[in-house]
Amino acid sequence: MSKHSFGLPLLFLMGLLPGLMFAQQDIFGAAGLVSPQINEDNSVTFRLKAPKADTVLLSGNLHVENAFSPITYQMTRGEDGIWTYTTSPLPSELYRYNFVVDGVRTVDPSNAHVQRDVANISNIFLIGGGKAEDYKVQDVPHGTVAYRWYDSSRNEKKRRLTVYTPHGYENGTSTYPVMYLLHGIGGDEEAWLGTGRAAQIMDNLIAQGEAEPMIVVITNGNVAQEAAPGMGSNGMPQPSFQLPNTMDGKFEETFGEIMEFVETEYRTEGTKAGRAIAGLSMGGFHTANISLNYPNTFDYVGLFSSALGVRSPEATSPIYQDQDKKLRQQMENGYELYWMAIGEDDFPMLLKGNTDFRKKMDDMGMKYEYLETAGGHTWNNWRDYLVLFTQRLFK
Amino acid sequence: MSKHSFGLPLLFLMGLLPGLMFAQQDIFGAAGLVSPQINEDNSVTFRLKAPKADTVLLSGNLHVENAFSPITYQMTRGEDGIWTYTTSPLPSELYRYNFVVDGVRTVDPSNAHVQRDVANISNIFLIGGGKAEDYKVQDVPHGTVAYRWYDSSRNEKKRRLTVYTPHGYENGTSTYPVMYLLHGIGGDEEAWLGTGRAAQIMDNLIAQGEAEPMIVVITNGNVAQEAAPGMGSNGMPQPSFQLPNTMDGKFEETFGEIMEFVETEYRTEGTKAGRAIAGLSMGGFHTANISLNYPNTFDYVGLFSSALGVRSPEATSPIYQDQDKKLRQQMENGYELYWMAIGEDDFPMLLKGNTDFRKKMDDMGMKYEYLETAGGHTWNNWRDYLVLFTQRLFK
């Protein structure tokens, strides 16, 4: 141990070692085992020490173009009991993966970087040099990410949301525009910050001058929840796609409480020109409905792989009444941008829902922009869409 | 599917199902498999479906009294390929565990609640009804948790810290006292919020009237880092105990930048009577040094399992010079509380370091309170100590 190499004194380390059982397995026991290893050509080598296992698979969204369904790769056992797999060179992206050891899905013990998406815990890694540079923490001024609680009297609970304030907000006095950013089914107020990389994307686009400094409010669209699983007073339920009251109008009906909270607590512009709303999948459905039902409130609307056309036949909320009339009113009130994007490999029902909605807009002469990309119903697309949409706002 | 039971329309679910590969494994494939299941008598049943595995172990800190080293339990294979283990009734506590499948440490695929501690990803669960009620999210007013960045010109980097502001801070005008809360070796500005449950503890103690409303600033004591692993501009390095410049005085030397940031950006009292500092292990060592080297700054000092007596013999920082003289000065300047706690099963070197330090204080007539508890160098103890220390502050 060379002088000044380690802040940890040798004696201290020796004193701790006998007890470092947790640590030994990952830090010391796995010494020398690097996984994932990003090679010079952007191929990636995965390694797992599993001398007693019969089969080890790598499972991941390693094909960007259609990443919704992870692909499974057979890993190869070396004589040392270390299983390996090396991919072909990968394009710049944020990737998720797992190992499957004798049939059991697991995380990579050599990689502490994990991300929860609904109930799935996956490892992540990032290939830079391209678009994923926007998803990295770069050496640029950083905004603040705050987890806040508001009183939702109409849902009879305290509820949590996440607020990104751009660098300089806290020690300035000027007002800022606001983008409300909504998650998909099974998601929550942490999803856009995790797999969505929204804080990194905002930091980077603002630092590059590509996006205006703005406040981003990331809501929880499941009004049956106070907060993301584990962060509410109902303990630690397993996250689920099957929550009550997600697409029955309740979130849209009570969205005004959130806007009131934000405009009271933050220095917002408080104008239509200073408000955007966007969401993915179920959040795109919420976005369309909110922009319809809060007339003249948003100048910018973004539907990312929006779950249009899948409304529950049981829903009777006033949110869903007179939609054509409300849409015509939205058109007549005017707006700066109505932006829709979806992947060509998305679910047929969603593609049809978006096509039908666009036809309705076309028939009434309502303006929108439509982008059809490669890929499916994936975070890869939603990060792309956030990057594109955000650059169009408040200019 | 009964009316109004699910917000997710059946048709939508059917449309999504073919692609829900990730989800199927955890949500649909694992249907009916509950793990961990907390039984009526607070025994806990763990389950893992692993029909192809030869051995499955449960590894966890399930014995509270000496939880640093996880204990391994053999799980039993059922004819359905589901392995189970049921503990004896467990006392109220926050617990961590993993499975070990054919020699590979893994998380429980039926439990999405995981916590990173240094490089270890473990599942967590909580047994209520006792002290762990303080660690739960309760239906009480919640403070805000904000991840912020400050410019550390003396470390030549932007650095991240976490700030807890109590409920009511944002829309009030009064000033608040501040507690600086420091992590141990291998930790970062996320550790006290994760395994440490600091936000829940503060919410609950303040709501009960047991602690004064205060701002809590959770720093990153590794000045070689901008932020927790993955949150800095150096990418996603594997977390490590072996970082440079952790115990060489650099953090203590530059701590003034943090106080200046906090007292500029927040409505603090800005007085000795309104400042506390506490830390665990390495953070206790930092705490002792900071309270010595910033004279007349803190009225409350808390050393939790403090790494006293393990200073690097190579460190030459002025922080470490004239310590006896500085300690006498600290005594003469006066303070409200100098509080030390350590577990009787902690590392001998740390127990000796704390004993030697107390002897020095005794010899010069310096007042302190000392608490020796059961258990060792564990988060179980540090959560306890935080609960006890916090109730003594600013009264």
mmCIF file of C-alpha atoms in Angstrom, chain B residues 114-268:
data_model
loop_
_atom_site.group_PDB
_atom_site.id
_atom_site.type_symbol
_atom_site.label_atom_id
_atom_site.label_comp_id
_atom_site.label_asym_id
_atom_site.label_seq_id
_atom_site.Cartn_x
_atom_site.Cartn_y
_atom_site.Cartn_z
ATOM 1 C CA VAL B 114 -33.573 -3.646 -1.813
ATOM 2 C CA GLN B 115 -30.977 -1.436 -0.215
ATOM 3 C CA ARG B 116 -27.412 -0.758 -1.254
ATOM 4 C CA ASP B 117 -24.856 -0.575 1.539
ATOM 5 C CA VAL B 118 -21.418 0.128 0.075
ATOM 6 C CA ALA B 119 -21.296 -2.543 -2.685
ATOM 7 C CA ASN B 120 -23.897 -4.895 -1.232
ATOM 8 C CA ILE B 121 -27.401 -5.108 -2.592
ATOM 9 C CA SER B 122 -29.648 -6.752 -0.007
ATOM 10 C CA ASN B 123 -33.368 -7.139 0.393
ATOM 11 C CA ILE B 124 -34.990 -5.483 3.347
ATOM 12 C CA PHE B 125 -38.082 -6.041 5.447
ATOM 13 C CA LEU B 126 -39.328 -4.547 8.659
ATOM 14 C CA ILE B 127 -40.882 -6.015 11.782
ATOM 15 C CA GLY B 128 -43.036 -3.371 13.429
ATOM 16 C CA GLY B 129 -44.624 -3.183 16.843
ATOM 17 C CA GLY B 130 -41.492 -1.938 18.585
ATOM 18 C CA LYS B 131 -38.566 0.321 17.904
ATOM 19 C CA ALA B 132 -38.795 -0.163 14.129
ATOM 20 C CA GLU B 133 -42.030 1.833 14.192
ATOM 21 C CA ASP B 134 -39.661 4.812 14.170
ATOM 22 C CA TYR B 135 -38.118 3.547 10.915
ATOM 23 C CA LYS B 136 -41.447 3.189 9.109
ATOM 24 C CA VAL B 137 -43.099 5.779 6.960
ATOM 25 C CA GLN B 138 -46.002 6.689 9.231
ATOM 26 C CA ASP B 139 -49.062 8.758 8.415
ATOM 27 C CA VAL B 140 -47.502 11.916 9.850
ATOM 28 C CA PRO B 141 -46.377 15.167 8.218
ATOM 29 C CA HIS B 142 -43.291 14.481 6.129
ATOM 30 C CA GLY B 143 -40.205 16.567 5.615
ATOM 31 C CA THR B 144 -38.507 17.063 2.275
ATOM 32 C CA VAL B 145 -35.421 15.128 1.170
ATOM 33 C CA ALA B 146 -33.367 17.074 -1.370
ATOM 34 C CA TYR B 147 -30.244 16.010 -3.211
ATOM 35 C CA ARG B 148 -28.226 19.169 -3.721
ATOM 36 C CA TRP B 149 -24.842 20.125 -5.135
ATOM 37 C CA TYR B 150 -22.358 22.605 -3.730
ATOM 38 C CA ASP B 151 -19.195 23.972 -5.243
ATOM 39 C CA SER B 152 -16.250 22.646 -3.297
ATOM 40 C CA SER B 153 -13.521 24.879 -4.615
ATOM 41 C CA ARG B 154 -11.040 23.477 -2.100
ATOM 42 C CA ASN B 155 -11.649 19.981 -3.441
ATOM 43 C CA GLU B 156 -11.868 21.294 -7.008
ATOM 44 C CA LYS B 157 -15.175 19.651 -7.716
ATOM 45 C CA LYS B 158 -18.905 19.922 -7.495
ATOM 46 C CA ARG B 159 -20.095 17.763 -4.621
ATOM 47 C CA ARG B 160 -23.451 16.322 -3.645
ATOM 48 C CA LEU B 161 -25.136 16.306 -0.274
ATOM 49 C CA THR B 162 -28.578 15.492 1.061
ATOM 50 C CA VAL B 163 -30.701 17.913 3.027
ATOM 51 C CA TYR B 164 -33.710 16.964 5.118
ATOM 52 C CA THR B 165 -35.941 19.928 5.868
ATOM 53 C CA PRO B 166 -38.744 19.324 8.358
ATOM 54 C CA HIS B 167 -42.401 19.609 7.408
ATOM 55 C CA GLY B 168 -43.360 23.272 7.186
ATOM 56 C CA TYR B 169 -39.899 24.552 6.310
ATOM 57 C CA GLU B 170 -40.681 25.480 2.716
ATOM 58 C CA ASN B 171 -43.716 27.593 3.363
ATOM 59 C CA GLY B 172 -42.561 29.171 6.608
ATOM 60 C CA THR B 173 -40.186 31.959 7.502
ATOM 61 C CA SER B 174 -38.611 30.875 10.780
ATOM 62 C CA THR B 175 -35.058 29.697 11.228
ATOM 63 C CA TYR B 176 -34.107 26.152 12.192
ATOM 64 C CA PRO B 177 -31.218 24.442 13.941
ATOM 65 C CA VAL B 178 -29.014 22.151 11.867
ATOM 66 C CA MET B 179 -27.627 18.685 12.500
ATOM 67 C CA TYR B 180 -24.770 17.518 10.281
ATOM 68 C CA LEU B 181 -24.903 13.732 9.980
ATOM 69 C CA LEU B 182 -21.856 11.837 8.713
ATOM 70 C CA HIS B 183 -21.528 8.321 7.273
ATOM 71 C CA GLY B 184 -18.925 5.590 7.765
ATOM 72 C CA ILE B 185 -16.182 4.243 5.526
ATOM 73 C CA GLY B 186 -17.544 3.087 2.176
ATOM 74 C CA GLY B 187 -20.690 5.145 2.721
ATOM 75 C CA ASP B 188 -21.872 8.314 1.065
ATOM 76 C CA GLU B 189 -24.608 10.967 1.137
ATOM 77 C CA GLU B 190 -27.263 8.284 0.535
ATOM 78 C CA ALA B 191 -26.335 5.885 3.366
ATOM 79 C CA TRP B 192 -28.137 7.567 6.268
ATOM 80 C CA LEU B 193 -31.249 7.930 4.088
ATOM 81 C CA GLY B 194 -31.196 4.274 3.038
ATOM 82 C CA THR B 195 -30.224 1.766 5.693
ATOM 83 C CA GLY B 196 -30.047 4.577 8.228
ATOM 84 C CA ARG B 197 -33.760 5.543 7.786
ATOM 85 C CA ALA B 198 -32.888 9.086 8.865
ATOM 86 C CA ALA B 199 -35.821 10.778 7.085
ATOM 87 C CA GLN B 200 -38.352 8.411 8.642
ATOM 88 C CA ILE B 201 -36.743 8.757 12.075
ATOM 89 C CA MET B 202 -36.818 12.544 11.882
ATOM 90 C CA ASP B 203 -40.406 12.652 10.586
ATOM 91 C CA ASN B 204 -41.573 10.385 13.386
ATOM 92 C CA LEU B 205 -39.658 11.945 16.278
ATOM 93 C CA ILE B 206 -40.692 15.441 15.233
ATOM 94 C CA ALA B 207 -44.333 14.388 14.820
ATOM 95 C CA GLN B 208 -44.281 12.816 18.304
ATOM 96 C CA GLY B 209 -42.759 15.969 19.769
ATOM 97 C CA GLU B 210 -39.694 13.952 20.794
ATOM 98 C CA ALA B 211 -37.282 15.904 18.614
ATOM 99 C CA GLU B 212 -37.224 19.577 17.717
ATOM 100 C CA PRO B 213 -37.863 20.426 14.076
ATOM 101 C CA MET B 214 -34.407 20.671 12.527
ATOM 102 C CA ILE B 215 -32.579 20.643 9.233
ATOM 103 C CA VAL B 216 -30.426 17.529 8.767
ATOM 104 C CA VAL B 217 -27.479 17.755 6.389
ATOM 105 C CA ILE B 218 -26.094 14.414 5.242
ATOM 106 C CA THR B 219 -22.680 14.917 3.714
ATOM 107 C CA ASN B 220 -20.382 12.789 1.578
ATOM 108 C CA GLY B 221 -17.161 12.343 3.584
ATOM 109 C CA ASN B 222 -15.140 10.953 0.676
ATOM 110 C CA VAL B 223 -13.626 14.093 -0.807
ATOM 111 C CA ALA B 224 -12.234 12.095 -3.743
ATOM 112 C CA GLN B 225 -15.853 11.594 -4.803
ATOM 113 C CA GLU B 226 -18.283 14.115 -6.167
ATOM 114 C CA ALA B 227 -21.167 11.938 -5.063
ATOM 115 C CA ALA B 228 -22.376 8.430 -4.297
ATOM 116 C CA PRO B 229 -21.214 5.848 -6.839
ATOM 117 C CA GLY B 230 -23.127 6.334 -10.087
ATOM 118 C CA MET B 231 -24.170 9.880 -9.202
ATOM 119 C CA GLY B 232 -20.862 11.558 -10.070
ATOM 120 C CA SER B 233 -19.238 12.371 -13.386
ATOM 121 C CA ASN B 234 -16.846 9.406 -13.086
ATOM 122 C CA GLY B 235 -19.503 7.005 -14.290
ATOM 123 C CA MET B 236 -20.562 3.901 -12.397
ATOM 124 C CA PRO B 237 -17.560 2.658 -10.443
ATOM 125 C CA GLN B 238 -18.060 -0.271 -8.090
ATOM 126 C CA PRO B 239 -18.453 1.139 -4.551
ATOM 127 C CA SER B 240 -15.407 0.532 -2.404
ATOM 128 C CA PHE B 241 -14.072 0.788 1.116
ATOM 129 C CA GLN B 242 -10.752 1.817 -0.375
ATOM 130 C CA LEU B 243 -11.129 5.407 -1.449
ATOM 131 C CA PRO B 244 -8.287 7.907 -1.180
ATOM 132 C CA ASN B 245 -8.447 10.877 1.198
ATOM 133 C CA THR B 246 -11.041 9.564 3.588
ATOM 134 C CA MET B 247 -9.112 9.820 6.845
ATOM 135 C CA ASP B 248 -6.257 12.168 6.020
ATOM 136 C CA GLY B 249 -7.871 15.406 7.166
ATOM 137 C CA LYS B 250 -9.079 16.643 3.773
ATOM 138 C CA PHE B 251 -12.776 16.268 4.577
ATOM 139 C CA GLU B 252 -12.429 18.030 7.904
ATOM 140 C CA GLU B 253 -10.286 20.792 6.333
ATOM 141 C CA THR B 254 -12.917 21.563 3.737
ATOM 142 C CA PHE B 255 -15.991 21.069 5.920
ATOM 143 C CA GLY B 256 -16.326 24.830 6.277
ATOM 144 C CA GLU B 257 -17.461 25.033 2.653
ATOM 145 C CA ILE B 258 -20.413 22.807 3.513
ATOM 146 C CA MET B 259 -21.433 24.897 6.513
ATOM 147 C CA GLU B 260 -21.153 28.058 4.442
ATOM 148 C CA PHE B 261 -23.349 26.543 1.729
ATOM 149 C CA VAL B 262 -25.966 25.396 4.222
ATOM 150 C CA GLU B 263 -26.063 28.661 6.134
ATOM 151 C CA THR B 264 -26.318 30.646 2.900
ATOM 152 C CA GLU B 265 -28.978 28.493 1.270
ATOM 153 C CA TYR B 266 -31.163 27.623 4.258
ATOM 154 C CA ARG B 267 -32.847 29.534 7.056
ATOM 155 C CA THR B 268 -30.559 28.327 9.823
#
